[in-house]
Amino acid sequence: MADFIVLFGPPGVGKGTQAELLVRRFKLPHVATGDLFRDHIKRHTPLGRLAKGYMDRGELVPDAVTIGMLRERIEQPDAANGALLDGFPRSAAQADALAQLLAEKGEAVRVVLLISVPTDALLERLANRRTCSRCGAVYNLVTNPPQQDGTCDRCGGPVVQRADDQPEVQKKRIDVYLQQTMPLVDYYRERRLVEEIDGQQTIPEVHHQILEAIGRSRARPAQR
Ligand code: AMP
């Protein structure tokens, strides 16, 4: 069974950071729908133009568009042995589509890693979050700042605040998460796929707990 791992959690919980550590370790592609949309926006594609308005308002891009984009990505050869899904699914329709898409390959979601942090702590993290506009590396001004102010350690690109990390949009994104995405946790809980992880620990501690959770999920019989 391939490793299709879903990383779940509100915006600002540290999904992106943990995803980077995991893909390095497991050699899985990091499939982040937010990054895919941002890439389309940068390239001025029709899909990017469509997604931008929703993203700027902190709303979900319509399911049909998002599912189509995800399907195309998952069908690339590098995802044959699995993928780390970050930011997808975010709605019930997307969860159903994912199950169907994987079933067509004889696969299923291996585990859903739910990283949790209380909302007030999230808002503080999001306020301090900065992102490299060239390579997408994520920083926190307090806990993980770039070595040189405003410059990415990895690629030298400009480190800025994402448009959708402005306070009003952040609140909207957290509301959307609680209303539209949180119900999916029950969907996956019913399928016994959820492993909950306390996101208020250090980055290595969260990573360690995630590795343990993946180990446990590999020891369980597949849920199809
Ligand atoms: P993220 O980088 O995951 O926080 O996503 C940024 C924005 O991209 C979200 O606020 C949505 O507007 C859009 N987006 C990303 N993933 C999805 C998805 N699975 N479904 C709908 N919209 C998405």
Coordinates of C-alpha atoms and ligand atoms in Angstrom, one line a residue:
M1 CA 0.0 0.0 0.0
A2 CA 1.3 3.4 -0.9
D3 CA 1.7 6.2 1.6
F4 CA -1.0 8.7 1.0
I5 CA -0.7 10.8 4.1
V6 CA -3.1 13.7 4.8
L7 CA -1.8 16.6 7.0
F8 CA -4.6 18.3 8.7
G9 CA -4.8 21.4 10.8
P10 CA -5.8 25.0 10.8
P11 CA -3.8 27.7 8.9
G12 CA -0.7 28.5 10.9
V13 CA -0.4 25.3 12.8
G14 CA 2.9 24.4 11.2
K15 CA 1.8 22.0 8.5
G16 CA 4.1 23.3 5.9
T17 CA 7.2 23.1 8.2
Q18 CA 6.3 19.5 9.2
A19 CA 5.6 18.6 5.6
E20 CA 9.1 19.6 4.5
L21 CA 10.7 17.4 7.2
L22 CA 8.5 14.5 6.2
V23 CA 9.1 14.6 2.5
R24 CA 12.8 14.7 3.0
R25 CA 12.6 11.6 5.1
F26 CA 10.1 9.6 3.1
K27 CA 10.9 10.9 -0.4
L28 CA 7.3 11.6 -1.0
P29 CA 6.1 14.5 -3.1
H30 CA 4.7 17.4 -1.0
V31 CA 1.3 18.2 -2.6
A32 CA 0.1 21.4 -1.1
T33 CA -3.0 22.8 -2.9
G34 CA -2.3 26.3 -1.6
D35 CA 1.2 26.2 -3.2
L36 CA -0.2 24.8 -6.4
F37 CA -2.7 27.7 -6.6
R38 CA 0.1 30.3 -5.7
D39 CA 2.2 28.8 -8.5
H40 CA -0.7 29.2 -11.0
I41 CA -1.2 32.8 -9.8
K42 CA 2.6 33.5 -10.4
R43 CA 2.3 32.1 -13.9
H44 CA -0.9 34.1 -14.6
T45 CA -2.8 31.0 -15.8
P46 CA -6.6 31.1 -16.1
L47 CA -6.8 28.8 -13.0
G48 CA -4.6 31.2 -11.1
R49 CA -6.8 34.2 -12.1
L50 CA -9.9 32.2 -10.9
A51 CA -8.3 31.1 -7.6
K52 CA -6.9 34.5 -6.6
G53 CA -10.1 36.2 -5.7
Y54 CA -11.1 33.4 -3.4
M55 CA -7.7 33.2 -1.8
D56 CA -7.5 36.9 -1.2
R57 CA -10.8 36.8 0.6
G58 CA -9.7 33.7 2.7
E59 CA -12.4 31.6 1.1
L60 CA -12.1 28.1 -0.4
V61 CA -11.6 27.8 -4.2
P62 CA -14.6 25.9 -5.6
D63 CA -14.4 22.1 -5.3
A64 CA -14.5 21.3 -9.0
V65 CA -11.5 23.4 -9.8
T66 CA -9.5 22.2 -6.7
I67 CA -10.3 18.5 -7.3
G68 CA -9.4 18.7 -11.0
M69 CA -6.0 20.3 -10.1
L70 CA -5.3 17.7 -7.4
R71 CA -6.2 14.8 -9.6
E72 CA -3.8 16.0 -12.2
R73 CA -1.0 16.3 -9.6
I74 CA -1.7 12.9 -8.1
E75 CA -1.5 11.3 -11.5
Q76 CA 2.1 12.4 -12.0
P77 CA 4.6 9.5 -11.8
D78 CA 6.3 10.8 -8.7
A79 CA 3.1 10.2 -6.7
A80 CA 3.0 6.5 -7.6
N81 CA 4.2 5.5 -4.1
G82 CA 2.2 8.1 -2.3
A83 CA 2.1 11.7 -1.4
L84 CA 2.0 14.1 1.5
L85 CA -1.3 16.0 1.1
D86 CA -1.2 19.4 2.7
G87 CA -4.3 21.5 2.6
F88 CA -6.4 18.9 0.8
P89 CA -9.1 17.8 1.4
R90 CA -10.8 20.8 2.9
S91 CA -14.4 19.9 2.2
A92 CA -16.6 16.8 2.3
A93 CA -16.8 16.8 -1.5
Q94 CA -13.0 16.9 -1.7
A95 CA -12.7 14.0 0.8
D96 CA -15.1 11.9 -1.3
A97 CA -13.2 12.8 -4.5
L98 CA -9.9 11.8 -2.9
A99 CA -11.3 8.4 -1.7
Q100 CA -12.5 7.8 -5.2
L101 CA -9.4 8.9 -6.9
L102 CA -7.2 6.7 -4.7
A103 CA -9.7 3.7 -5.0
E104 CA -9.2 3.9 -8.8
K105 CA -5.5 3.2 -8.2
G106 CA -6.3 0.4 -5.6
E107 CA -5.1 2.8 -2.9
A108 CA -6.5 4.6 0.1
V109 CA -5.5 7.3 2.6
R110 CA -3.1 5.7 5.0
V111 CA -3.4 8.2 7.9
V112 CA -4.7 11.6 8.7
L113 CA -2.4 13.6 10.9
L114 CA -4.4 16.2 12.8
I115 CA -2.1 18.9 14.2
S116 CA -4.0 21.0 16.8
V117 CA -3.3 24.4 18.4
P118 CA -5.8 26.7 20.2
T119 CA -7.2 29.5 18.1
D120 CA -5.6 32.4 20.0
A121 CA -2.1 30.8 19.7
L122 CA -2.8 30.4 16.0
L123 CA -3.6 34.0 15.4
E124 CA -0.4 35.0 17.1
R125 CA 1.6 32.6 14.9
L126 CA -0.1 33.8 11.8
A127 CA 0.7 37.4 12.7
N128 CA 4.4 36.5 12.9
R129 CA 4.5 34.3 9.9
R130 CA 6.5 35.4 6.9
T131 CA 7.0 33.5 3.6
C132 CA 9.7 33.7 0.9
S133 CA 7.9 34.9 -2.2
R134 CA 10.4 33.1 -4.4
C135 CA 10.7 29.6 -2.9
G136 CA 7.9 29.5 -0.4
A137 CA 10.1 28.8 2.7
V138 CA 8.1 29.7 5.8
Y139 CA 9.5 31.7 8.8
N140 CA 8.2 32.9 12.1
L141 CA 9.6 36.3 13.2
V142 CA 9.7 35.1 16.9
T143 CA 10.5 31.4 16.8
N144 CA 12.3 30.9 13.5
P145 CA 13.3 34.2 11.9
P146 CA 15.5 34.4 8.7
Q147 CA 19.1 35.0 9.6
Q148 CA 19.1 38.3 7.6
D149 CA 16.1 40.5 8.0
G150 CA 13.7 40.0 5.1
T151 CA 16.0 37.7 3.1
C152 CA 15.4 33.9 2.6
D153 CA 18.1 31.7 4.2
R154 CA 17.5 29.1 1.5
C155 CA 17.3 31.1 -1.8
G156 CA 18.0 34.7 -1.0
G157 CA 14.5 35.7 -2.1
P158 CA 12.4 38.4 -0.4
V159 CA 10.7 37.2 2.8
V160 CA 7.3 38.9 3.1
Q161 CA 3.9 38.6 4.7
R162 CA 1.4 36.7 2.5
A163 CA -1.6 38.7 1.4
D164 CA -3.8 36.2 3.0
D165 CA -1.9 36.4 6.3
Q166 CA -3.3 39.9 7.0
P167 CA -5.4 39.9 10.2
E168 CA -9.0 40.1 8.7
V169 CA -8.2 37.4 6.2
Q170 CA -6.6 35.2 8.8
K171 CA -9.7 35.2 10.9
K172 CA -11.8 34.4 7.9
R173 CA -9.5 31.4 7.1
I174 CA -9.7 30.0 10.6
D175 CA -13.5 30.4 10.5
V176 CA -13.6 28.5 7.1
Y177 CA -11.4 25.8 8.6
L178 CA -13.6 25.4 11.7
Q179 CA -16.9 25.4 9.6
Q180 CA -15.9 23.5 6.5
T181 CA -12.8 21.5 7.2
M182 CA -13.1 20.4 10.8
P183 CA -16.2 18.3 10.1
L184 CA -13.9 16.2 7.9
V185 CA -12.1 15.1 11.1
D186 CA -15.3 13.2 12.0
Y187 CA -15.4 11.6 8.6
Y188 CA -11.9 10.3 9.0
R189 CA -12.4 9.4 12.7
E190 CA -15.2 7.1 11.7
R191 CA -12.7 5.4 9.4
R192 CA -10.2 5.2 12.3
L193 CA -7.6 7.1 10.3
V194 CA -7.0 10.1 12.6
E195 CA -3.9 10.6 14.7
E196 CA -4.0 13.8 16.7
I197 CA -0.8 15.7 17.5
D198 CA -0.3 18.6 19.9
G199 CA 1.1 21.4 17.7
Q200 CA 2.2 23.4 20.7
Q201 CA 5.5 21.6 21.0
T202 CA 8.8 22.4 19.4
I203 CA 9.2 21.6 15.7
P204 CA 11.4 18.4 16.4
E205 CA 8.9 17.2 19.0
V206 CA 6.0 17.5 16.7
H207 CA 8.0 15.8 13.9
H208 CA 8.9 12.9 16.3
Q209 CA 5.2 12.4 17.2
I210 CA 4.3 12.4 13.6
L211 CA 6.9 9.7 12.8
E212 CA 5.4 7.6 15.6
A213 CA 1.9 8.1 14.3
I214 CA 3.0 7.1 10.8
G215 CA 4.7 4.0 12.2
R216 CA 1.5 3.0 14.0
S217 CA -0.6 3.5 10.8
R218 CA 1.7 1.3 8.8
A219 CA 1.3 -1.5 11.4
R220 CA -2.5 -1.4 11.0
P221 CA -4.4 -3.2 8.3
A222 CA -5.4 -1.0 5.3
Q223 CA -8.8 0.8 5.6
R224 CA -10.4 0.7 2.2
Ligands
AMP1 P1 -2.9 27.3 2.3 O1 -1.6 27.7 1.7 O2 -3.1 25.8 2.4 O3 -3.3 28.0 3.6 O4 -4.1 27.8 1.2 C1 -4.2 29.1 0.9 C2 -5.6 29.3 0.2 O5 -5.6 28.5 -1.0 C3 -6.8 28.9 1.0 O6 -7.2 29.9 1.9 C4 -7.8 28.7 -0.1 O7 -8.3 29.9 -0.6 C5 -7.0 28.1 -1.2 N1 -6.9 26.6 -1.1 C6 -5.9 25.8 -0.7 N2 -6.2 24.5 -0.7 C7 -7.6 24.5 -1.0 C8 -8.5 23.4 -1.0 N3 -8.2 22.1 -0.8 N4 -9.8 23.7 -1.4 C9 -10.2 25.0 -1.6 N5 -9.3 26.1 -1.5 C10 -8.0 25.8 -1.2

